mmCIF file of C-alpha atoms in Angstrom:
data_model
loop_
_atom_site.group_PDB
_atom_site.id
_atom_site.type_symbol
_atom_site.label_atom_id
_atom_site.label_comp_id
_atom_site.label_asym_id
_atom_site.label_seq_id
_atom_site.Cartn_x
_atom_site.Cartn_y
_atom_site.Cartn_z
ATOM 1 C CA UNK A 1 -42.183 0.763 -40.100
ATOM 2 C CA UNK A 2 -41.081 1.534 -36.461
ATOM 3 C CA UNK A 3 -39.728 5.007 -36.726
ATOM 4 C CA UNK A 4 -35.692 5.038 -35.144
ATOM 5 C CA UNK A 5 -36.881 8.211 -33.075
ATOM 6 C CA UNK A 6 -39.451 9.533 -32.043
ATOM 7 C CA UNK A 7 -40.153 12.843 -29.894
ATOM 8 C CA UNK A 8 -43.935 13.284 -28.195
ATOM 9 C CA UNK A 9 -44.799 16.570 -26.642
ATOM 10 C CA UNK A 10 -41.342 16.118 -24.453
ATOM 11 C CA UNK A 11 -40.660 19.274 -22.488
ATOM 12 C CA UNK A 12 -36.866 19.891 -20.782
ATOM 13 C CA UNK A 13 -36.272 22.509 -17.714
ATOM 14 C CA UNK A 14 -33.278 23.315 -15.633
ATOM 15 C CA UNK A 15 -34.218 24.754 -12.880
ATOM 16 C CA UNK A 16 -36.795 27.766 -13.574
ATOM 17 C CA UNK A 17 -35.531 27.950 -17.762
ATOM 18 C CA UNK A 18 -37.917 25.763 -19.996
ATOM 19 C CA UNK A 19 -35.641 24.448 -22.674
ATOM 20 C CA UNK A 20 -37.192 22.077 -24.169
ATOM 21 C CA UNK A 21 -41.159 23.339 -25.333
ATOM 22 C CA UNK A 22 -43.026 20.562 -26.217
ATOM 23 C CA UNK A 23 -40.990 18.998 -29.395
ATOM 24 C CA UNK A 24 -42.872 16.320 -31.436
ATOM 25 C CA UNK A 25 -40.794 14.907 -34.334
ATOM 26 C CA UNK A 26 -39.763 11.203 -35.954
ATOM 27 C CA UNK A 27 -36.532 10.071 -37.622
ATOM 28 C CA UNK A 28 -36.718 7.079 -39.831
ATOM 29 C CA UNK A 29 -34.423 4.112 -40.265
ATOM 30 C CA UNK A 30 -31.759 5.088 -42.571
ATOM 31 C CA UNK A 31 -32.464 8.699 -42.342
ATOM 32 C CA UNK A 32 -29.928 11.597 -41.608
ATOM 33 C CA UNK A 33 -31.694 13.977 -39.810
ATOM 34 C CA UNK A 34 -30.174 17.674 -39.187
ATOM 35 C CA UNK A 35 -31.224 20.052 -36.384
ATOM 36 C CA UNK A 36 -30.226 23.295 -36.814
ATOM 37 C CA UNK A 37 -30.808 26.847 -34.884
ATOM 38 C CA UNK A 38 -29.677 29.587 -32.746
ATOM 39 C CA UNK A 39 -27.079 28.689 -29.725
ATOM 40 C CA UNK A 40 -29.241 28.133 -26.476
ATOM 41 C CA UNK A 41 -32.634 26.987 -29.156
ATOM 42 C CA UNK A 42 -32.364 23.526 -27.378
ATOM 43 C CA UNK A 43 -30.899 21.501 -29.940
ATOM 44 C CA UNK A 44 -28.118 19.427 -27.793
ATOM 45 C CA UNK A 45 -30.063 19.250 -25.025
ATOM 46 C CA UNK A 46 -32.517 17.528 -26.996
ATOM 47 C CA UNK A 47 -29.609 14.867 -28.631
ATOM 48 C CA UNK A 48 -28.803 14.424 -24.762
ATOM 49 C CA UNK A 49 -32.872 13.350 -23.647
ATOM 50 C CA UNK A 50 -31.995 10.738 -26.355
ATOM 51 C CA UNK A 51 -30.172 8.570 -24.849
ATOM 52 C CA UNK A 52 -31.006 9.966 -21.342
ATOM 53 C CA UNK A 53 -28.045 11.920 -20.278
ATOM 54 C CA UNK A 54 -30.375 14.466 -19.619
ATOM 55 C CA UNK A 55 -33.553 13.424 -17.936
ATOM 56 C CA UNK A 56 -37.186 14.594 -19.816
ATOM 57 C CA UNK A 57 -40.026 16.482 -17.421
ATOM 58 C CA UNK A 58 -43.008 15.642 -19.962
ATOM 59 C CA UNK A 59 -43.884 13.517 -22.860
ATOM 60 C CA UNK A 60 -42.174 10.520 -24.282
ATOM 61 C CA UNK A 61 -39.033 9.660 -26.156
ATOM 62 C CA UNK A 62 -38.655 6.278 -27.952
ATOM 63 C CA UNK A 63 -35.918 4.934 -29.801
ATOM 64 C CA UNK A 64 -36.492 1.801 -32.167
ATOM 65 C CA UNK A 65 -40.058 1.297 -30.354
ATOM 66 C CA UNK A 66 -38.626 1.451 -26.942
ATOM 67 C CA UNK A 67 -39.120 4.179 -24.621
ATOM 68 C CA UNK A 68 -35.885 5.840 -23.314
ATOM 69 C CA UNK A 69 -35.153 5.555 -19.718
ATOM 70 C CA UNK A 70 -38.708 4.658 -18.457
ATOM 71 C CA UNK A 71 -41.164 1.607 -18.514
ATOM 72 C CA UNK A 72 -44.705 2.366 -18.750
ATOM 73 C CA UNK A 73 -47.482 0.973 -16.721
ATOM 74 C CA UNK A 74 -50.982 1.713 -17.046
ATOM 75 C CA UNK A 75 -51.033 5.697 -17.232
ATOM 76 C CA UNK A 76 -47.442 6.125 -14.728
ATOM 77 C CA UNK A 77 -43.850 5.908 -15.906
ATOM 78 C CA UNK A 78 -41.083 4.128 -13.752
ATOM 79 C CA UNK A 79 -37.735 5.168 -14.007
ATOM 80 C CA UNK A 80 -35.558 2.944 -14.981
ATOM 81 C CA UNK A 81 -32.361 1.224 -12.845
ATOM 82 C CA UNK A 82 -28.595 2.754 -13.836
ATOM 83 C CA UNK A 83 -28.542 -0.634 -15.546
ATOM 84 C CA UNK A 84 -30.946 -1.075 -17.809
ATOM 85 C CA UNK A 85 -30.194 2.567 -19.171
ATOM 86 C CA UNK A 86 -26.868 1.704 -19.817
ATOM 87 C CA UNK A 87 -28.040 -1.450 -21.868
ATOM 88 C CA UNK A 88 -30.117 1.009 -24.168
ATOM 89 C CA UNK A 89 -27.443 3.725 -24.406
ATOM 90 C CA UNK A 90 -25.298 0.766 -26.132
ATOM 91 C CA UNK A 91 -27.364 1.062 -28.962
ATOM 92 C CA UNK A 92 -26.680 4.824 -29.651
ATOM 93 C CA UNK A 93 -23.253 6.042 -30.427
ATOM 94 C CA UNK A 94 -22.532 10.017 -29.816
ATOM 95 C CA UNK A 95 -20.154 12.331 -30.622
ATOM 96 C CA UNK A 96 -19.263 15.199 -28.634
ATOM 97 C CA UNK A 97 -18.252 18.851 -29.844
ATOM 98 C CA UNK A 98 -15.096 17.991 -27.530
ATOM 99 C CA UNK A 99 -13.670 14.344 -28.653
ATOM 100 C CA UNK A 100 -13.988 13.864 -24.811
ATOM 101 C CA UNK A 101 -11.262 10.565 -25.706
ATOM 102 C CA UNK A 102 -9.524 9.058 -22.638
ATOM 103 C CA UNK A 103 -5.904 11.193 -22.626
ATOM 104 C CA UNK A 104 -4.048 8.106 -21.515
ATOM 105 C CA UNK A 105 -5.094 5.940 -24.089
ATOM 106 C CA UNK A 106 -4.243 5.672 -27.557
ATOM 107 C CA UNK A 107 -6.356 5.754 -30.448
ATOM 108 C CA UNK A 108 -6.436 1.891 -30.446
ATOM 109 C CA UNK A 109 -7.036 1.911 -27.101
ATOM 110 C CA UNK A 110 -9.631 4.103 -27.139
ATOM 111 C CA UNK A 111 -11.627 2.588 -29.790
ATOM 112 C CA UNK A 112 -11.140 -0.924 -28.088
ATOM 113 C CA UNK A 113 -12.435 0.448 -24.466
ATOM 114 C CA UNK A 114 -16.208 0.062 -24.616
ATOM 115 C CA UNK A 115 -16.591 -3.116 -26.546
ATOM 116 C CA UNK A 116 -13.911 -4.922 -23.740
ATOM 117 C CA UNK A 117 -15.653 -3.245 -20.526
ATOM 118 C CA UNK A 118 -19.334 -2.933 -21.808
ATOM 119 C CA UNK A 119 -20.025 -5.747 -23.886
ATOM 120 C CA UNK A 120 -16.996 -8.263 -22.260
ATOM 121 C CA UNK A 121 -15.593 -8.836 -25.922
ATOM 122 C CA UNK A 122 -12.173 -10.436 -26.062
ATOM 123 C CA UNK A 123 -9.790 -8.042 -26.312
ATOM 124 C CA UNK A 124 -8.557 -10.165 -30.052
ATOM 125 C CA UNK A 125 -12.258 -9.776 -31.050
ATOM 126 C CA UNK A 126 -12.087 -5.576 -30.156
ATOM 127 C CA UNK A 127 -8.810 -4.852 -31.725
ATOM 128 C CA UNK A 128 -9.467 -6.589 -34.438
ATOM 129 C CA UNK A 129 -12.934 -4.288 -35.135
ATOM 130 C CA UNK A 130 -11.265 -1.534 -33.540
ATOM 131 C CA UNK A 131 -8.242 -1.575 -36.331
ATOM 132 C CA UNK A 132 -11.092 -1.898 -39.483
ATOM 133 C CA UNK A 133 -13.087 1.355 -38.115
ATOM 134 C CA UNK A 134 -10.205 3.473 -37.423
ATOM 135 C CA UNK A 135 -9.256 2.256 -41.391
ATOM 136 C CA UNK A 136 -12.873 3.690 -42.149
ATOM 137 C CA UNK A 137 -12.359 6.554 -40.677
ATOM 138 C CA UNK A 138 -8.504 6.968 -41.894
ATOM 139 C CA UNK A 139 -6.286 6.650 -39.570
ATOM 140 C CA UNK A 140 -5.081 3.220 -39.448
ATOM 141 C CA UNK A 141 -1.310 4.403 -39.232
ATOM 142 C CA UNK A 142 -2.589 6.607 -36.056
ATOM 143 C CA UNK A 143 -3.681 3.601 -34.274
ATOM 144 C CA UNK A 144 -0.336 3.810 -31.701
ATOM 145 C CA UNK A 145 -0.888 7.478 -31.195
ATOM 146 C CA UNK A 146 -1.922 9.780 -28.283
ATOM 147 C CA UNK A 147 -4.716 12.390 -28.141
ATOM 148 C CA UNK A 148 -2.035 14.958 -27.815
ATOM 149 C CA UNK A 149 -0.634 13.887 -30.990
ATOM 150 C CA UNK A 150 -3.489 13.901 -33.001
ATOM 151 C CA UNK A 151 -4.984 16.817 -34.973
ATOM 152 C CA UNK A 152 -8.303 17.612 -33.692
ATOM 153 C CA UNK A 153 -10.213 16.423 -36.699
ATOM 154 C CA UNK A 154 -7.758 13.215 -36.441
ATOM 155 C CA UNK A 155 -9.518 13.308 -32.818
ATOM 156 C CA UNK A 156 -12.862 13.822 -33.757
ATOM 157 C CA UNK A 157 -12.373 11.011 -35.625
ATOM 158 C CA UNK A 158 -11.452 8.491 -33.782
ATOM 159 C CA UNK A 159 -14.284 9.766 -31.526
ATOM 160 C CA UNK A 160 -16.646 8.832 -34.396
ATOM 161 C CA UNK A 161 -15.074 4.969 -34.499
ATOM 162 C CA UNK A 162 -14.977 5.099 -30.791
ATOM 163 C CA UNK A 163 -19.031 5.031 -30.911
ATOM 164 C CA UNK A 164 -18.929 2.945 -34.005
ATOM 165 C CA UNK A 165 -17.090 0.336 -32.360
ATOM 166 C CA UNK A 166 -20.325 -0.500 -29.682
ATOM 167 C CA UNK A 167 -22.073 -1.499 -33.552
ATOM 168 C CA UNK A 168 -25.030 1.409 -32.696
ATOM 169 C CA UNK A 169 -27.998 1.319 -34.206
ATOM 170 C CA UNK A 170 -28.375 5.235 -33.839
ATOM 171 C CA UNK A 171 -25.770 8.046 -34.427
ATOM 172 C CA UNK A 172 -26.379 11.379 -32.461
ATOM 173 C CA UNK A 173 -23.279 14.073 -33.208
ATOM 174 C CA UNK A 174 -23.713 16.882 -31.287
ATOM 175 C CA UNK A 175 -22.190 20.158 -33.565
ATOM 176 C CA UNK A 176 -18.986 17.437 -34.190
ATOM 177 C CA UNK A 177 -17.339 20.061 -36.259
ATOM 178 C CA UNK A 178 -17.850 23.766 -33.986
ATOM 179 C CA UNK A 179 -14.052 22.741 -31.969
ATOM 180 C CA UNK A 180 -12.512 22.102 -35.275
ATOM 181 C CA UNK A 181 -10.131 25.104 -37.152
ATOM 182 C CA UNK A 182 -11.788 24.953 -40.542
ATOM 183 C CA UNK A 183 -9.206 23.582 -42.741
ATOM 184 C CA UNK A 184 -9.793 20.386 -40.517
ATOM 185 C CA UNK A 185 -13.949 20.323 -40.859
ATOM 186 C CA UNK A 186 -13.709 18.817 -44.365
ATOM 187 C CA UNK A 187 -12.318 15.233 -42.707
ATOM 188 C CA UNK A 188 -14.842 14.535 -40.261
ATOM 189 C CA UNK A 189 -17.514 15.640 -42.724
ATOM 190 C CA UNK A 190 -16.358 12.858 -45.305
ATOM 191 C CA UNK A 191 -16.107 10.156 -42.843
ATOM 192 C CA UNK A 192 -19.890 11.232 -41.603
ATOM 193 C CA UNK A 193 -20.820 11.426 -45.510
ATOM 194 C CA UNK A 194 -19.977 7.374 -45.652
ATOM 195 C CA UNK A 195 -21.517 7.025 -42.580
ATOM 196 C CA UNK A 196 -24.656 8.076 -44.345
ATOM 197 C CA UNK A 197 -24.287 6.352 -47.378
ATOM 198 C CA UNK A 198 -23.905 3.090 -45.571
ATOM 199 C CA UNK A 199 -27.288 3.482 -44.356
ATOM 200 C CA UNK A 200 -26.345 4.575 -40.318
ATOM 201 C CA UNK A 201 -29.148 6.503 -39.220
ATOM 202 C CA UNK A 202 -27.943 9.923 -37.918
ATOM 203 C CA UNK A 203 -29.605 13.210 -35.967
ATOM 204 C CA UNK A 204 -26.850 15.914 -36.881
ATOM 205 C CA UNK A 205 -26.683 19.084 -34.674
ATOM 206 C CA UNK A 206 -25.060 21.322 -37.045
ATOM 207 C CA UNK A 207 -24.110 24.308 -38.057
ATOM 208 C CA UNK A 208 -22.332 22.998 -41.659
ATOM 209 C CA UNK A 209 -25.475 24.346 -43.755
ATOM 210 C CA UNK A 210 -23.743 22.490 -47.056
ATOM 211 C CA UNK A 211 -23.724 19.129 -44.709
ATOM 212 C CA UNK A 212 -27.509 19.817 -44.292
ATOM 213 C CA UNK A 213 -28.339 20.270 -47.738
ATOM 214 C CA UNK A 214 -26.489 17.673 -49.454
ATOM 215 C CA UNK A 215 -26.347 14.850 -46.967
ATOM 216 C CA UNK A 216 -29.316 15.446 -45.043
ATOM 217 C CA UNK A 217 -32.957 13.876 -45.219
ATOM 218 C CA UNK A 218 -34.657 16.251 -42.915
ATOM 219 C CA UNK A 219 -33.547 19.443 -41.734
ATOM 220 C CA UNK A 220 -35.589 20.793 -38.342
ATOM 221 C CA UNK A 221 -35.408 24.819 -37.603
ATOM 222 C CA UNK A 222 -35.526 24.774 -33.518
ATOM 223 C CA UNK A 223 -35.694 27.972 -31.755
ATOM 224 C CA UNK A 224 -36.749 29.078 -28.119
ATOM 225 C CA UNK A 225 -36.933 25.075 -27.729
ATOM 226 C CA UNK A 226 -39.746 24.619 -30.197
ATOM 227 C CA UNK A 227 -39.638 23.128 -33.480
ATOM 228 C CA UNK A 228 -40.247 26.494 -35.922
ATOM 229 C CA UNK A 229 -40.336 24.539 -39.550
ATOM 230 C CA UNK A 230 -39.347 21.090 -40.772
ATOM 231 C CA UNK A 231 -38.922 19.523 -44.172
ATOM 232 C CA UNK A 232 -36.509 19.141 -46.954
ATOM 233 C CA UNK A 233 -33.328 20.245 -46.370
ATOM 234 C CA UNK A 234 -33.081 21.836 -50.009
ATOM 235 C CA UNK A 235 -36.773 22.791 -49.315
ATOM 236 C CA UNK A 236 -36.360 24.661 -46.041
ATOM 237 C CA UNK A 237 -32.909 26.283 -47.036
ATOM 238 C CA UNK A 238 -33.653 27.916 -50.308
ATOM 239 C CA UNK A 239 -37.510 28.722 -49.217
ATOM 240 C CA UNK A 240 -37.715 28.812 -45.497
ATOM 241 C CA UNK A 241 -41.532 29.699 -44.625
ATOM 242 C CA UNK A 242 -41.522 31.434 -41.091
ATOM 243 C CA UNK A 243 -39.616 34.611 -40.777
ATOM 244 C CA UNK A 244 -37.564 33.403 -37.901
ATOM 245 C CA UNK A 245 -36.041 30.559 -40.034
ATOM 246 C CA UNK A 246 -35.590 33.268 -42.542
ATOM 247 C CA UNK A 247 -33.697 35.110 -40.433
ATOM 248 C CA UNK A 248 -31.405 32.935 -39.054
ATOM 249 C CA UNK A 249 -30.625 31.659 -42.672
ATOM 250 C CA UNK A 250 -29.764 35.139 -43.750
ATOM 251 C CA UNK A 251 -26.984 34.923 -41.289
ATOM 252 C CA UNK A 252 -25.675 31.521 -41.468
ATOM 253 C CA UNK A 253 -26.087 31.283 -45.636
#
């Protein structure tokens, strides 16, 4: 089985600060797949190599087989055209800590965008889709309404249906509840939580520990842009090996 992800020795700087350290990991089909860590341990610039809005300096990323932003031949890599990236980034949906919705548009709207421009649907054809996801994610009777009218987990939200709406084969959310006040986290977490049990396969940067545990496949530990301990979630929560991990549980549990 072709694994969704997978990460090979892929190394990240900006400017003279290495970020990213050499990260090898895999995500299956179907899997949820938490990263979790310290602010500035790497983890969203790593979601962002994914689909290539940040560019790698070493190693490989694929996703479904394919490698992300480069074709190979013989021993060199080519980047690819603006194109042809954009044609793989329409298989992975993400979700921003900041909605980052279109402020003139409404929900509808917003949800209906990418399918119309990127993929030429008939507008019928996206509004009809674009009406059934923002049901999934429950705001049907929202559809009319403005960002500035909406909650911010009502925004996150339609964020999530947003990427849903381009039919992705991957999910990356990138900390989708750190903007929220908490009495809002609870929504965005449920609609993720049927995401998962429909069988979307997810990486999760998160800080929602609970999340991790009872949703979650695999759970990664990243600090200093390395990958410190993998597993379980359960596992690695209750009985994290390396003292770092250990640490930064004892603050976050």
């Amino acid at each position: 089985m072709t694994a969704m992800v997978r990460a090979e020795g892929v190394h990240k700087s900006f400017g003279p600060t290495h970020v990213l350290k050499g990260i090898d990991l895999e995500v299956a089909p179907r899997e949820v797949f938490c990263l979790v860590g310290p602010s500035g341990s790497g983890k969203s610039t790593f979601l962002r190599c994914i689909n290539h809005l940040e560019k790698i300096n070493a190693g490989r990323l694929y996703v479904d087989g394919h490698l992300v932003g480069y074709r190979q031949q013989g021993n060199k890599l080519y980047e690819l055209k603006d194109k042809e990236v954009a044609a793989q980034r329409k298989d992975i949906g993400m979700v921003f800590q900041r909605f980052n919705l279109f402020p003139h548009m409404t929900a509808l709207e917003n949800v209906m965008e990418a399918p119309v421009q990127v993929k030429r649907e008939s507008k019928a054809t996206a509004r009809e889709r674009a009406m059934r996801l923002l049901d999934r994610v429950g705001l049907a009777d929202k559809a009319a309404g403005y960002p500035t009218q909406l909650s911010g987990g009502q925004q996150q939200r339609v964020a999530i249906a947003r990427a849903l709406a381009m039919e992705p084969k991957l999910m990356l959310f990138d900390e989708p509840t750190s903007a929220l006040d908490p009495e809002l986290v609870g929504e965005v977490l449920d609609v993720m939580r049927d995401l998962a049990q429909s069988g979307m396969t997810m990486i999760v940067v998160t800080h929602e520990m609970g999340f991790a545990r009872e949703v979650g496949d695999a759970l990664v530990f990243m600090d200093d842009g390395v990958v410190v301990e993998s597993g379980h979630p359960r596992e690695v929560l209750t009985n994290p090996q390396h003292q770092r991990t250990k640490a930064f549980l004892s603050k976050v549990l």
